[in-house]
Tab-separated table of C-alpha atoms in Angstrom:
chain	number	residue	atom	x	y	z
A	837	VAL	CA	5.399	-32.696	8.189
A	838	SER	CA	5.071	-30.008	10.813
A	839	LYS	CA	1.885	-28.373	12.050
A	840	ASN	CA	0.392	-26.097	9.341
A	841	HIS	CA	3.403	-26.515	7.039
A	842	LEU	CA	4.290	-29.090	4.427
A	843	GLN	CA	7.667	-29.071	2.756
A	844	ALA	CA	8.219	-30.206	-0.841
A	845	ALA	CA	10.131	-33.312	0.249
A	846	ASP	CA	7.217	-34.315	2.503
A	847	LEU	CA	4.690	-33.911	-0.329
A	848	ASN	CA	6.813	-36.010	-2.683
A	849	SER	CA	7.011	-38.714	-0.020
A	850	VAL	CA	3.227	-38.647	0.462
A	851	TYR	CA	2.705	-38.774	-3.318
A	852	THR	CA	4.971	-41.812	-3.671
A	853	THR	CA	3.454	-43.606	-0.663
A	854	VAL	CA	-0.203	-42.982	-1.525
A	855	SER	CA	-0.098	-43.443	-5.283
A	856	GLY	CA	2.743	-45.925	-5.618
A	857	ASN	CA	4.324	-43.603	-8.171
A	858	SER	CA	7.795	-42.158	-8.094
A	859	GLY	CA	8.855	-38.685	-9.078
A	860	THR	CA	7.836	-35.231	-8.042
A	861	TRP	CA	4.709	-33.146	-8.312
A	862	SER	CA	4.535	-29.973	-10.336
A	863	ASN	CA	2.053	-27.107	-10.228
A	864	LEU	CA	1.327	-27.885	-6.583
A	865	VAL	CA	0.936	-25.045	-4.076
A	866	LEU	CA	3.639	-25.472	-1.424
A	867	GLN	CA	3.196	-22.341	0.700
A	868	VAL	CA	1.386	-19.016	0.784
A	869	VAL	CA	2.664	-15.815	2.391
A	870	SER	CA	0.433	-12.749	2.594
A	871	ALA	CA	0.714	-9.270	4.080
A	872	THR	CA	-1.892	-6.522	4.302
A	873	VAL	CA	-0.571	-2.996	4.715
A	874	ASP	CA	-2.486	0.151	5.595
A	875	GLU	CA	0.630	2.295	5.996
A	876	VAL	CA	0.723	5.368	3.747
A	877	ASP	CA	3.596	5.681	1.254
A	878	THR	CA	4.354	8.811	-0.749
A	879	THR	CA	6.778	9.480	-3.591
A	880	THR	CA	7.734	12.279	-5.957
A	881	SER	CA	10.333	10.056	-7.630
A	882	THR	CA	10.140	9.650	-11.405
A	883	THR	CA	11.807	6.241	-11.129
A	884	LEU	CA	10.266	3.147	-9.551
A	885	THR	CA	10.707	3.163	-5.766
A	886	ASN	CA	9.872	0.461	-3.194
A	887	THR	CA	6.665	0.807	-1.181
A	888	SER	CA	5.884	-0.768	2.195
A	889	VAL	CA	3.663	-3.258	0.351
A	890	SER	CA	6.108	-6.161	0.533
A	891	ALA	CA	6.519	-9.768	1.614
A	892	ALA	CA	9.333	-12.309	1.828
A	893	ILE	CA	9.341	-16.002	0.953
A	894	THR	CA	11.951	-18.774	0.959
A	895	THR	CA	11.418	-21.361	-1.759
A	896	SER	CA	12.128	-25.017	-1.103
A	897	SER	CA	13.636	-25.612	-4.562
A	898	SER	CA	15.326	-23.384	-7.125
A	899	SER	CA	13.018	-24.794	-9.823
A	900	ASN	CA	9.871	-23.572	-8.049
A	901	LYS	CA	7.953	-20.481	-9.099
A	902	ILE	CA	6.340	-17.671	-7.122
A	903	LEU	CA	2.895	-16.415	-8.093
A	904	ILE	CA	2.667	-12.783	-6.977
A	905	ASN	CA	-0.732	-11.152	-6.474
A	906	VAL	CA	-0.911	-7.528	-5.363
A	907	SER	CA	-4.101	-5.563	-4.801
A	908	PHE	CA	-3.484	-1.954	-3.826
A	909	THR	CA	-5.026	1.486	-3.488
A	910	SER	CA	-3.397	4.642	-4.764
A	911	GLY	CA	-4.044	8.354	-4.818
A	912	SER	CA	-2.445	11.486	-6.172
A	913	ASP	CA	-2.053	15.189	-5.548
A	914	SER	CA	-2.542	17.891	-8.166
A	915	SER	CA	-6.040	17.618	-9.592
A	916	GLU	CA	-5.889	15.231	-12.507
A	917	ASN	CA	-2.430	15.928	-13.927
A	918	ASN	CA	-0.374	13.173	-12.285
A	919	ILE	CA	0.036	9.916	-14.173
A	920	MET	CA	1.112	7.214	-11.714
A	921	GLY	CA	3.022	4.050	-12.566
A	922	PHE	CA	3.448	0.791	-10.647
A	923	GLY	CA	5.678	-2.258	-10.863
A	924	LEU	CA	7.153	-5.208	-8.982
A	925	ARG	CA	10.646	-5.783	-7.633
A	926	ARG	CA	12.368	-8.997	-6.513
A	927	ASP	CA	15.078	-7.947	-4.054
A	928	THR	CA	16.756	-5.245	-6.200
A	929	THR	CA	15.582	-6.426	-9.650
A	930	ASP	CA	12.493	-5.021	-11.365
A	931	ILE	CA	10.322	-7.825	-12.760
A	932	GLY	CA	7.347	-8.058	-15.088
A	933	LEU	CA	7.732	-4.546	-16.495
A	934	SER	CA	6.935	-3.644	-20.065
A	935	THR	CA	10.059	-3.519	-22.231
A	936	THR	CA	8.696	-1.341	-25.036
A	937	ALA	CA	9.137	2.204	-23.648
A	938	SER	CA	11.717	4.367	-25.370
A	939	GLY	CA	12.832	7.982	-25.127
A	940	ASN	CA	11.282	9.655	-22.079
A	941	LYS	CA	8.601	6.971	-21.619
A	942	LYS	CA	8.666	4.726	-18.522
A	943	ASN	CA	8.348	0.927	-18.373
A	944	VAL	CA	5.787	-0.069	-15.708
A	945	ILE	CA	3.255	-2.873	-15.214
A	946	THR	CA	0.158	-0.747	-14.649
A	947	GLY	CA	-1.166	2.700	-13.805
A	948	PRO	CA	-4.689	4.076	-13.368
A	949	GLY	CA	-4.137	7.005	-15.730
A	950	LYS	CA	-4.791	10.628	-14.780
A	951	THR	CA	-6.077	11.125	-11.254
A	952	GLY	CA	-7.605	13.831	-9.096
A	953	ASN	CA	-6.976	15.144	-5.603
A	954	ASN	CA	-9.664	12.994	-3.908
A	955	PHE	CA	-9.105	9.965	-6.133
A	956	LEU	CA	-8.426	6.631	-4.403
A	957	GLY	CA	-8.086	4.020	-7.102
A	958	SER	CA	-7.701	0.285	-6.903
A	959	CYS	CA	-5.246	-1.651	-9.041
A	960	SER	CA	-4.030	-5.225	-9.108
A	961	ILE	CA	-0.954	-6.972	-10.452
A	962	THR	CA	-0.454	-10.694	-11.024
A	963	HIS	CA	2.924	-12.043	-12.108
A	964	LEU	CA	4.512	-15.513	-12.186
A	965	ASP	CA	8.189	-15.268	-11.232
A	966	SER	CA	11.040	-17.783	-11.422
A	967	PRO	CA	13.495	-16.577	-8.750
A	968	SER	CA	15.842	-19.616	-9.146
A	969	ALA	CA	16.738	-19.400	-5.457
A	970	THR	CA	16.377	-21.293	-2.187
A	971	SER	CA	17.250	-18.311	-0.008
A	972	GLU	CA	14.775	-15.698	1.235
A	973	VAL	CA	13.445	-13.480	-1.561
A	974	ASP	CA	11.789	-10.107	-0.918
A	975	TYR	CA	9.048	-8.821	-3.234
A	976	TYR	CA	7.933	-5.182	-3.325
A	977	LEU	CA	5.236	-3.150	-5.013
A	978	THR	CA	7.024	-0.182	-6.604
A	979	PHE	CA	5.641	3.192	-7.677
A	980	LEU	CA	6.554	6.437	-9.419
A	981	ALA	CA	5.077	9.854	-10.110
A	982	ARG	CA	5.090	12.231	-13.036
A	983	SER	CA	7.784	14.903	-12.658
A	984	GLY	CA	6.582	17.605	-10.245
A	985	TYR	CA	3.731	15.505	-8.837
A	986	THR	CA	3.113	13.145	-5.904
A	987	THR	CA	1.845	9.550	-5.804
A	988	HIS	CA	0.443	7.924	-2.656
A	989	ILE	CA	-0.291	4.366	-1.579
A	990	ASN	CA	-3.384	3.871	0.622
A	991	LYS	CA	-4.611	7.489	0.688
A	992	THR	CA	-6.105	10.199	-1.490
A	993	GLY	CA	-4.069	13.224	-2.471
A	994	SER	CA	-5.924	15.764	-0.363
A	995	ASP	CA	-6.397	13.449	2.647
A	996	SER	CA	-8.775	16.085	4.018
A	997	ASN	CA	-11.112	15.386	6.926
A	998	ASN	CA	-14.228	14.969	4.781
A	999	ASN	CA	-16.725	12.153	4.321
A	1000	TYR	CA	-15.632	11.789	0.670
A	1001	THR	CA	-11.936	11.287	1.518
A	1002	TYR	CA	-10.764	7.732	2.053
A	1003	ARG	CA	-7.866	5.658	3.318
A	1004	GLY	CA	-7.248	2.226	1.840
A	1005	SER	CA	-5.235	-0.911	2.400
A	1006	SER	CA	-3.080	-3.017	0.102
A	1007	THR	CA	-2.339	-6.745	0.079
A	1008	ILE	CA	0.528	-8.756	-1.402
A	1009	THR	CA	0.258	-12.547	-1.602
A	1010	LEU	CA	3.139	-14.832	-2.588
A	1011	THR	CA	2.352	-18.424	-3.538
A	1012	GLU	CA	5.154	-20.957	-4.034
A	1013	ILE	CA	4.326	-23.415	-6.807
A	1014	ALA	CA	6.297	-26.634	-7.321
A	1015	GLY	CA	8.315	-26.541	-10.550
């Protein structure tokens, strides 16, 4: 056991020593990684693109899971005609997306609907992932815009110097849970 960090093997040892039981714990929080970002991201892409809202975690066992919580702010240009979409990506693989879109529709996790030029909306995503890895894994919030429009992270579309125009911040938290 090191200062401010317990590893899975250490927790199993403590469990066995204290309780007299053998085996491993499950559903136990092993580590938490969190990042708050106030950097502005902008896209005109109609396919999901990585944002700067990201964090990396290295799991201690391939059977462990990662609980992903993202709270973010988004804005749009073009007075109420853009429809933004958001998702999650593990390294280069999209995760948690709907699988029901067909034709020209897009699979995303969430989107605030139509937005206006001074709109700064708040969204959140929660997803339980099974990365099956013990190497470092990178998680990203992803975003897209309707064709011909622009989507922003952490700012309104107009971003004018007015008292009704805001900048926001976004947070991603990764929690490793013993499998």
